[in-house]
Amino acid sequence: DIQMTQSPSSLSASVGDRVTITCRASQSISKYLNWYQQKPGRAPTLLIYAASSLQSGVPSRFSGSGSGTDFTLTISSLQPEDFATYYCQQSYTTRTFGQGTKVEIK
Amino acid sequence: QVQLVQSGAEMKKPGASVKIFCKASGYTFTDYYIHWVRQAPGQGLEWMGWINPNNGGTDFAQKSQGRVTMTRDTSISTAYMELSRLTSDDTAVYYCAREFGGYFHDSSASYYVGSFGYWGQGTLVTVSS
């Protein structure tokens, strides 16, 4: 199975900060990489698919980049509603998730 | 609009089985795979497997194989996930999710990337003696 490793596991940031989350695959997955946001008690929602495509309705402050084994999710200016846990997920083979990155208020 | 509505919370004893349903609406049920993802308390997301509602074909995560069954009833646009021989480690929220397909392109081709574009509300399964 392909392992997905996110870093950091958690971070503290302030409203307006630029936030970057990294996801590394244990082998090359081209651009078969998606990002999700999950708020407490809620189902996840799809933010980014195919590494860099913004899902419809998702604010443009979210962006994704990368290919191969290294990927990033960037929030250009953190908003109060962005405090949540973020997961990467690969679709190159049977699906696996990263362990998550919790974004907390500083 | 696409909606996935799941069955309610379940409490089971160790060794028992649980069967959860996921009723789809707002799209043609047989056009998209349904996936099952679970989340133990305070933990991350774990993909369990998928079912192709068109032909009933399935694929499972290695960890799920042997204990999980995924079925569907196309007449009522509903997918089912049954997990047997429950232990306390199976205590989790179980989500169904509908496949969403996106593409990336290079100079020679386009490539389909599956994701989980629509989610049910989740079903809490508690396993306790």
Tab-separated table of C-alpha atoms in Angstrom:
chain	number	residue	atom	x	y	z
A	1	ASP	CA	0.000	0.000	0.000
A	2	ILE	CA	1.074	3.564	-0.648
A	3	GLN	CA	1.695	5.453	2.590
A	4	MET	CA	0.826	9.136	2.829
A	5	THR	CA	2.647	11.261	5.380
A	6	GLN	CA	1.506	14.766	6.249
A	7	SER	CA	3.465	17.441	8.036
A	8	PRO	CA	3.052	19.021	10.386
A	9	SER	CA	0.533	16.984	12.394
A	10	SER	CA	-0.763	20.226	13.853
A	11	LEU	CA	-0.058	23.910	13.624
A	12	SER	CA	-1.165	27.120	15.276
A	13	ALA	CA	-1.839	30.145	13.122
A	14	SER	CA	-3.599	33.477	13.204
A	15	VAL	CA	-6.304	34.866	10.980
A	16	GLY	CA	-4.653	36.290	7.895
A	17	ASP	CA	-1.623	33.991	8.023
A	18	ARG	CA	-0.402	32.037	5.045
A	19	VAL	CA	-0.502	28.333	5.896
A	20	THR	CA	1.203	25.476	4.074
A	21	ILE	CA	0.630	21.777	4.690
A	22	THR	CA	2.813	19.122	3.115
A	23	CYS	CA	1.916	15.608	2.021
A	24	ARG	CA	4.484	13.039	0.923
A	25	ALA	CA	3.716	9.740	-0.804
A	26	SER	CA	5.828	6.627	-0.263
A	27	GLN	CA	6.099	6.232	-4.038
A	28	SER	CA	5.338	8.384	-7.047
A	29	ILE	CA	1.622	8.991	-7.548
A	30	SER	CA	1.830	11.558	-10.361
A	31	LYS	CA	-1.073	13.938	-9.657
A	32	TYR	CA	-3.457	11.381	-8.160
A	33	LEU	CA	-3.808	13.432	-4.988
A	34	ASN	CA	-6.795	15.061	-3.316
A	35	TRP	CA	-7.228	17.305	-0.275
A	36	TYR	CA	-10.120	17.434	2.208
A	37	GLN	CA	-11.181	19.649	5.071
A	38	GLN	CA	-12.967	18.261	8.110
A	39	LYS	CA	-14.557	20.221	10.922
A	40	PRO	CA	-15.421	18.600	14.266
A	41	GLY	CA	-18.496	16.413	14.110
A	42	ARG	CA	-18.849	16.849	10.346
A	43	ALA	CA	-18.103	14.794	7.293
A	44	PRO	CA	-15.042	15.816	5.275
A	45	THR	CA	-15.426	18.029	2.230
A	46	LEU	CA	-13.380	17.936	-0.954
A	47	LEU	CA	-11.174	20.998	-1.461
A	48	ILE	CA	-8.673	20.105	-4.171
A	49	TYR	CA	-8.583	17.216	-6.640
A	50	ALA	CA	-5.903	16.062	-9.050
A	51	ALA	CA	-3.300	17.882	-6.950
A	52	SER	CA	-4.183	21.408	-8.018
A	53	SER	CA	-7.783	21.689	-9.232
A	54	LEU	CA	-10.102	23.638	-6.978
A	55	GLN	CA	-13.420	21.944	-6.290
A	56	SER	CA	-16.444	24.014	-7.236
A	57	GLY	CA	-17.510	26.366	-4.467
A	58	VAL	CA	-14.198	26.253	-2.612
A	59	PRO	CA	-12.689	29.708	-1.932
A	60	SER	CA	-9.735	30.697	-4.079
A	61	ARG	CA	-7.521	31.208	-1.018
A	62	PHE	CA	-7.056	27.425	-1.112
A	63	SER	CA	-4.569	26.064	-3.601
A	64	GLY	CA	-2.723	22.822	-4.203
A	65	SER	CA	0.483	21.980	-5.956
A	66	GLY	CA	2.907	19.136	-6.504
A	67	SER	CA	3.428	15.988	-8.469
A	68	GLY	CA	5.188	12.690	-7.962
A	69	THR	CA	5.775	12.262	-4.230
A	70	ASP	CA	5.572	15.776	-2.768
A	71	PHE	CA	2.460	17.904	-2.517
A	72	THR	CA	1.361	21.041	-0.714
A	73	LEU	CA	-1.922	22.598	0.309
A	74	THR	CA	-1.730	26.348	0.808
A	75	ILE	CA	-4.224	28.675	2.433
A	76	SER	CA	-3.176	32.138	1.344
A	77	SER	CA	-4.926	34.090	4.095
A	78	LEU	CA	-6.379	32.004	6.897
A	79	GLN	CA	-9.988	32.785	7.772
A	80	PRO	CA	-11.852	31.900	10.985
A	81	GLU	CA	-13.824	29.191	9.192
A	82	ASP	CA	-10.611	27.491	8.037
A	83	PHE	CA	-9.690	26.165	11.468
A	84	ALA	CA	-10.162	22.455	10.857
A	85	THR	CA	-8.286	19.258	10.096
A	86	TYR	CA	-6.950	18.702	6.603
A	87	TYR	CA	-6.285	15.356	4.938
A	88	CYS	CA	-4.511	14.384	1.771
A	89	GLN	CA	-5.604	11.222	-0.051
A	90	GLN	CA	-4.088	9.327	-2.957
A	91	SER	CA	-6.030	7.683	-5.781
A	92	TYR	CA	-3.087	6.153	-7.659
A	93	THR	CA	-3.896	2.751	-6.227
A	94	THR	CA	-6.459	1.658	-3.645
A	95	ARG	CA	-7.218	4.791	-1.710
A	96	THR	CA	-5.267	5.899	1.338
A	97	PHE	CA	-5.326	9.033	3.475
A	98	GLY	CA	-2.652	10.964	5.247
A	99	GLN	CA	-2.928	11.102	9.024
A	100	GLY	CA	-4.277	14.654	9.011
A	101	THR	CA	-3.085	18.138	9.940
A	102	LYS	CA	-5.009	20.063	12.558
A	103	VAL	CA	-4.997	23.838	12.072
A	104	GLU	CA	-5.658	25.599	15.363
A	105	ILE	CA	-6.079	29.196	16.417
A	106	LYS	CA	-2.957	30.864	17.741
B	1	GLN	CA	-28.586	18.125	-5.532
B	2	VAL	CA	-26.611	15.044	-4.602
B	3	GLN	CA	-27.540	13.661	-1.202
B	4	LEU	CA	-26.383	10.613	0.696
B	5	VAL	CA	-28.444	9.753	3.748
B	6	GLN	CA	-27.165	7.077	6.112
B	7	SER	CA	-28.860	4.926	8.681
B	8	GLY	CA	-28.777	5.790	12.357
B	9	ALA	CA	-26.353	5.010	15.142
B	10	GLU	CA	-25.827	1.399	16.150
B	11	MET	CA	-24.657	-0.232	19.341
B	12	LYS	CA	-23.323	-3.767	19.030
B	13	LYS	CA	-21.641	-6.377	21.176
B	14	PRO	CA	-18.267	-7.852	20.300
B	15	GLY	CA	-18.577	-10.649	17.782
B	16	ALA	CA	-21.779	-9.290	16.273
B	17	SER	CA	-22.298	-7.822	12.802
B	18	VAL	CA	-23.592	-4.437	11.731
B	19	LYS	CA	-25.205	-3.399	8.447
B	20	ILE	CA	-25.393	0.264	7.496
B	21	PHE	CA	-27.258	1.756	4.566
B	22	CYS	CA	-26.547	4.782	2.410
B	23	LYS	CA	-29.463	6.088	0.373
B	24	ALA	CA	-28.519	8.213	-2.616
B	25	SER	CA	-30.556	10.849	-4.404
B	26	GLY	CA	-30.066	13.673	-6.860
B	27	TYR	CA	-28.156	11.688	-9.469
B	28	THR	CA	-28.211	8.380	-11.328
B	29	PHE	CA	-27.201	5.857	-8.674
B	30	THR	CA	-25.541	3.427	-11.074
B	31	ASP	CA	-23.240	6.057	-12.596
B	32	TYR	CA	-20.816	6.499	-9.675
B	33	TYR	CA	-18.949	4.271	-7.265
B	34	ILE	CA	-19.873	4.442	-3.587
B	35	HIS	CA	-17.010	4.284	-1.102
B	36	TRP	CA	-17.007	3.568	2.611
B	37	VAL	CA	-14.651	5.434	4.931
B	38	ARG	CA	-14.457	5.146	8.688
B	39	GLN	CA	-13.065	7.302	11.471
B	40	ALA	CA	-12.350	6.015	14.946
B	41	PRO	CA	-12.824	8.493	17.806
B	42	GLY	CA	-10.153	11.193	17.629
B	43	GLN	CA	-8.425	9.450	14.744
B	44	GLY	CA	-7.963	9.965	11.021
B	45	LEU	CA	-9.838	8.697	7.996
B	46	GLU	CA	-9.561	5.106	6.827
B	47	TRP	CA	-10.801	3.976	3.420
B	48	MET	CA	-12.550	0.613	3.617
B	49	GLY	CA	-13.585	-0.116	0.050
B	50	TRP	CA	-15.936	0.652	-2.787
B	51	ILE	CA	-18.866	-0.805	-4.636
B	52	ASN	CA	-19.756	-0.233	-8.257
B	53	PRO	CA	-23.549	0.174	-8.119
B	54	ASN	CA	-23.826	-0.650	-11.806
B	55	ASN	CA	-22.657	-4.243	-11.537
B	56	GLY	CA	-22.089	-4.850	-7.820
B	57	GLY	CA	-18.345	-5.171	-8.216
B	58	THR	CA	-16.314	-4.390	-5.112
B	59	ASP	CA	-12.796	-3.717	-3.952
B	60	PHE	CA	-11.647	-3.558	-0.367
B	61	ALA	CA	-8.731	-2.295	1.642
B	62	GLN	CA	-6.547	-5.158	2.756
B	63	LYS	CA	-7.458	-4.501	6.384
B	64	SER	CA	-11.178	-4.838	5.604
B	65	GLN	CA	-10.997	-8.001	3.533
B	66	GLY	CA	-12.725	-11.009	4.989
B	67	ARG	CA	-15.000	-9.064	7.332
B	68	VAL	CA	-16.683	-6.508	5.125
B	69	THR	CA	-19.450	-6.983	2.573
B	70	MET	CA	-20.713	-4.236	0.306
B	71	THR	CA	-23.959	-4.614	-1.594
B	72	ARG	CA	-26.515	-2.410	-3.276
B	73	ASP	CA	-30.161	-2.275	-4.245
B	74	THR	CA	-30.486	-0.262	-7.414
B	75	SER	CA	-34.302	-0.202	-7.182
B	76	ILE	CA	-34.061	2.082	-4.143
B	77	SER	CA	-30.660	3.704	-4.896
B	78	THR	CA	-29.172	2.354	-1.708
B	79	ALA	CA	-25.765	0.955	-0.853
B	80	TYR	CA	-25.057	-1.244	2.151
B	81	MET	CA	-21.946	-2.015	4.155
B	82	GLU	CA	-21.902	-4.952	6.524
B	83	LEU	CA	-19.031	-5.533	8.944
B	84	SER	CA	-18.825	-8.815	10.806
B	85	ARG	CA	-16.989	-10.145	13.882
B	86	LEU	CA	-16.966	-6.723	15.471
B	87	THR	CA	-14.419	-5.748	18.095
B	88	SER	CA	-13.978	-2.572	20.114
B	89	ASP	CA	-11.493	-1.416	17.467
B	90	ASP	CA	-14.410	-1.135	15.043
B	91	THR	CA	-15.995	1.627	17.115
B	92	ALA	CA	-16.055	4.508	14.658
B	93	VAL	CA	-18.132	6.828	12.530
B	94	TYR	CA	-18.729	5.166	9.179
B	95	TYR	CA	-19.226	7.369	6.139
B	96	CYS	CA	-20.380	6.577	2.650
B	97	ALA	CA	-19.026	8.826	-0.065
B	98	ARG	CA	-19.793	9.149	-3.738
B	99	GLU	CA	-17.028	9.129	-6.272
B	100	PHE	CA	-16.193	12.425	-7.914
B	101	GLY	CA	-14.033	12.338	-11.020
B	102	GLY	CA	-11.549	14.972	-12.010
B	103	TYR	CA	-8.814	15.050	-14.614
B	104	PHE	CA	-5.335	16.295	-15.098
B	105	HIS	CA	-3.702	16.629	-18.476
B	106	ASP	CA	-0.299	16.403	-19.951
B	107	SER	CA	0.876	16.815	-23.515
B	108	SER	CA	-0.312	13.374	-24.537
B	109	ALA	CA	-3.358	12.403	-22.518
B	110	SER	CA	-5.935	13.129	-19.853
B	111	TYR	CA	-5.960	11.158	-16.618
B	112	TYR	CA	-8.961	10.415	-14.421
B	113	VAL	CA	-8.501	11.075	-10.706
B	114	GLY	CA	-11.165	9.688	-8.400
B	115	SER	CA	-12.007	11.457	-5.169
B	116	PHE	CA	-14.745	11.515	-2.556
B	117	GLY	CA	-16.884	14.384	-3.696
B	118	TYR	CA	-20.088	13.853	-1.721
B	119	TRP	CA	-20.426	12.401	1.743
B	120	GLY	CA	-23.150	10.988	3.906
B	121	GLN	CA	-23.669	12.380	7.382
B	122	GLY	CA	-21.948	9.434	9.021
B	123	THR	CA	-23.165	6.548	11.171
B	124	LEU	CA	-21.698	5.993	14.624
B	125	VAL	CA	-21.133	2.332	15.416
B	126	THR	CA	-20.246	1.586	19.004
B	127	VAL	CA	-18.965	-1.872	19.905
B	128	SER	CA	-19.098	-2.585	23.600
B	129	SER	CA	-19.907	-5.464	25.882
